[in-house]
Amino acid sequence: MLRIGLGTDVHQLVEGRALILGGVTIPYEKGLLGHSDADVLAHALADAVLGALRAGDIGKLFPDTDPAWEGADSLKLLGRVAALMREQGFSFVDGDCVISAQAPKLSPYRDQMRANLAAALGVEASRIGLKATTTEHLGFEGRGEGISAQAVVLLATEGDDGRSCR
Ligand code: MG
């Protein structure tokens, strides 16, 4: 059986926080605000996997009222989601992600982000696509008020590598 999942997330950019995307700490004058490390990319990807599992969302699994997740490394949350995926008999076939940020320039960090996300999911980096775009100064991302991320994933039950849908 094949399943698709879609995830999206937004966090506000503020002064006095580290900017962490895909587990990479990126030098910038601002960082993302959140209860955890606010890694918007890891959150979108985790929500995409949970969507494919029909297992709710990361807000349900890791509530921001729980002090256990305060300042949490979101790659660890993604690893927990991957463990749930395997418990439910699914494997990760492929995923693709987009980050929308006016600044900073993210392309130098793309491969490290892909490697980190793939490692958290327990798959090779070739299974994770990642792009970054500006929004041409439009909207909250374009004004530098926040960063958004989207992710789509394809999961398969063990023994179904996706060839059955060709
Ligand atoms: Mg989030």
CSV table of C-alpha atoms and ligand atoms in Angstrom, one decimal:
chain,number,residue,atom,x,y,z
A,1,MET,CA,0.0,0.0,0.0
A,2,LEU,CA,1.2,3.5,-0.8
A,3,ARG,CA,0.3,6.6,1.1
A,4,ILE,CA,1.1,10.3,0.5
A,5,GLY,CA,1.4,13.0,3.1
A,6,LEU,CA,1.5,16.8,3.1
A,7,GLY,CA,3.0,19.0,5.8
A,8,THR,CA,3.3,22.7,6.2
A,9,ASP,CA,4.6,24.9,9.0
A,10,VAL,CA,5.4,28.5,9.8
A,11,HIS,CA,7.5,30.1,12.5
A,12,GLN,CA,8.1,33.8,13.3
A,13,LEU,CA,11.6,35.3,12.9
A,14,VAL,CA,12.8,37.1,16.0
A,15,GLU,CA,16.0,38.5,17.4
A,16,GLY,CA,17.8,36.6,20.1
A,17,ARG,CA,17.1,33.1,18.7
A,18,ALA,CA,19.3,30.7,16.7
A,19,LEU,CA,18.1,30.0,13.1
A,20,ILE,CA,17.9,26.2,12.8
A,21,LEU,CA,16.7,24.7,9.6
A,22,GLY,CA,17.0,20.9,8.8
A,23,GLY,CA,19.1,20.6,11.9
A,24,VAL,CA,21.7,23.1,10.6
A,25,THR,CA,22.4,26.2,12.6
A,26,ILE,CA,22.6,29.0,10.0
A,27,PRO,CA,24.4,32.3,10.7
A,28,TYR,CA,21.8,35.1,10.6
A,29,GLU,CA,20.7,38.1,12.6
A,30,LYS,CA,17.4,36.4,13.6
A,31,GLY,CA,16.1,33.0,14.5
A,32,LEU,CA,12.8,31.2,14.6
A,33,LEU,CA,10.5,31.5,17.6
A,34,GLY,CA,8.9,28.4,19.1
A,35,HIS,CA,8.6,26.0,22.0
A,36,SER,CA,11.1,23.6,20.5
A,37,ASP,CA,14.1,24.7,18.4
A,38,ALA,CA,11.4,25.9,15.9
A,39,ASP,CA,13.0,24.0,13.0
A,40,VAL,CA,10.2,24.7,10.5
A,41,LEU,CA,11.6,22.4,7.9
A,42,ALA,CA,11.8,19.4,10.2
A,43,HIS,CA,8.3,20.1,11.5
A,44,ALA,CA,6.8,20.3,8.0
A,45,LEU,CA,8.5,17.0,7.1
A,46,ALA,CA,7.4,15.3,10.3
A,47,ASP,CA,3.8,16.5,9.7
A,48,ALA,CA,3.9,15.1,6.1
A,49,VAL,CA,4.9,11.7,7.5
A,50,LEU,CA,2.2,11.8,10.2
A,51,GLY,CA,-0.3,12.8,7.5
A,52,ALA,CA,0.6,9.7,5.5
A,53,LEU,CA,0.2,7.6,8.6
A,54,ARG,CA,-3.2,9.2,9.4
A,55,ALA,CA,-1.6,9.8,12.8
A,56,GLY,CA,-2.5,13.4,13.6
A,57,ASP,CA,0.2,16.0,13.7
A,58,ILE,CA,3.3,17.0,15.7
A,59,GLY,CA,1.2,19.3,17.8
A,60,LYS,CA,-0.8,16.3,19.0
A,61,LEU,CA,2.3,14.1,19.5
A,62,PHE,CA,4.6,16.7,21.0
A,63,PRO,CA,2.3,19.3,22.6
A,64,ASP,CA,3.9,22.7,23.3
A,65,THR,CA,2.4,22.6,26.7
A,66,ASP,CA,4.7,19.7,27.6
A,67,PRO,CA,8.0,21.0,29.2
A,68,ALA,CA,9.7,17.8,27.8
A,69,TRP,CA,9.7,19.4,24.4
A,70,GLU,CA,11.0,22.9,25.4
A,71,GLY,CA,14.0,23.7,23.3
A,72,ALA,CA,13.8,20.2,21.8
A,73,ASP,CA,16.0,19.2,18.9
A,74,SER,CA,13.4,18.8,16.1
A,75,LEU,CA,15.5,16.1,14.3
A,76,LYS,CA,14.8,14.0,17.4
A,77,LEU,CA,11.1,14.6,17.0
A,78,LEU,CA,11.4,13.6,13.4
A,79,GLY,CA,13.3,10.5,14.5
A,80,ARG,CA,10.4,9.7,16.8
A,81,VAL,CA,7.9,10.1,13.9
A,82,ALA,CA,10.1,7.8,11.8
A,83,ALA,CA,10.0,5.2,14.6
A,84,LEU,CA,6.2,5.4,14.6
A,85,MET,CA,6.2,5.0,10.8
A,86,ARG,CA,8.2,1.8,11.1
A,87,GLU,CA,6.0,0.5,14.0
A,88,GLN,CA,3.0,0.9,11.7
A,89,GLY,CA,4.7,-1.1,9.0
A,90,PHE,CA,5.6,1.7,6.6
A,91,SER,CA,8.9,2.7,5.0
A,92,PHE,CA,9.9,6.0,3.5
A,93,VAL,CA,10.0,6.0,-0.3
A,94,ASP,CA,10.5,9.6,-1.1
A,95,GLY,CA,10.0,13.2,0.0
A,96,ASP,CA,10.4,16.7,-1.3
A,97,CYS,CA,10.4,20.0,0.6
A,98,VAL,CA,10.4,23.7,0.0
A,99,ILE,CA,11.5,26.5,2.3
A,100,SER,CA,10.2,30.0,1.7
A,101,ALA,CA,12.5,32.6,3.2
A,102,GLN,CA,13.5,36.0,1.9
A,103,ALA,CA,16.9,35.7,3.7
A,104,PRO,CA,19.4,34.4,4.4
A,105,LYS,CA,20.6,32.5,1.4
A,106,LEU,CA,20.1,28.8,2.1
A,107,SER,CA,21.6,27.0,-0.9
A,108,PRO,CA,25.1,26.6,0.8
A,109,TYR,CA,23.4,24.5,3.6
A,110,ARG,CA,21.1,22.5,1.3
A,111,ASP,CA,23.1,19.2,1.3
A,112,GLN,CA,23.7,19.3,5.0
A,113,MET,CA,20.0,19.8,5.7
A,114,ARG,CA,19.1,16.9,3.4
A,115,ALA,CA,21.7,14.7,5.1
A,116,ASN,CA,20.4,15.6,8.6
A,117,LEU,CA,16.7,15.0,7.7
A,118,ALA,CA,17.5,11.7,5.9
A,119,ALA,CA,19.6,10.5,8.9
A,120,ALA,CA,16.7,11.3,11.3
A,121,LEU,CA,14.4,9.3,9.0
A,122,GLY,CA,16.9,6.5,8.6
A,123,VAL,CA,17.1,6.7,4.8
A,124,GLU,CA,19.7,7.8,2.3
A,125,ALA,CA,19.9,11.5,1.4
A,126,SER,CA,18.9,10.9,-2.2
A,127,ARG,CA,15.3,10.2,-1.0
A,128,ILE,CA,15.0,13.8,0.3
A,129,GLY,CA,14.5,16.7,-2.1
A,130,LEU,CA,14.9,20.3,-0.8
A,131,LYS,CA,14.5,23.6,-2.4
A,132,ALA,CA,14.6,27.2,-1.1
A,133,THR,CA,12.8,30.1,-2.6
A,134,THR,CA,12.3,33.8,-1.7
A,135,THR,CA,8.8,35.2,-2.1
A,136,GLU,CA,9.9,38.2,-4.1
A,137,HIS,CA,9.4,40.4,-1.0
A,138,LEU,CA,5.7,39.5,-0.8
A,139,GLY,CA,3.9,38.2,2.2
A,140,PHE,CA,5.3,37.6,5.7
A,141,GLU,CA,8.2,35.6,4.4
A,142,GLY,CA,9.1,38.3,2.0
A,143,ARG,CA,9.0,41.0,4.7
A,144,GLY,CA,11.3,38.8,6.8
A,145,GLU,CA,8.7,38.3,9.5
A,146,GLY,CA,8.8,34.5,9.3
A,147,ILE,CA,9.8,31.4,7.4
A,148,SER,CA,7.5,28.7,6.0
A,149,ALA,CA,8.2,25.2,4.8
A,150,GLN,CA,6.2,22.6,2.9
A,151,ALA,CA,6.8,18.9,2.5
A,152,VAL,CA,5.3,16.0,0.6
A,153,VAL,CA,6.2,12.4,1.2
A,154,LEU,CA,5.4,9.0,-0.2
A,155,LEU,CA,5.3,6.0,2.2
A,156,ALA,CA,4.9,2.3,1.4
A,157,THR,CA,4.1,-0.7,3.4
A,158,GLU,CA,6.9,-3.2,3.6
A,159,GLY,CA,7.3,-5.1,0.4
A,160,ASP,CA,5.7,-2.4,-1.7
A,161,ASP,CA,8.4,-0.2,-3.3
A,162,GLY,CA,6.0,1.7,-5.4
A,163,ARG,CA,6.4,-0.3,-8.6
A,164,SER,CA,2.8,-1.6,-8.2
A,165,CYS,CA,1.5,1.8,-9.3
A,166,ARG,CA,3.5,2.0,-12.6
B,1,MG,MG,6.4,24.1,14.0
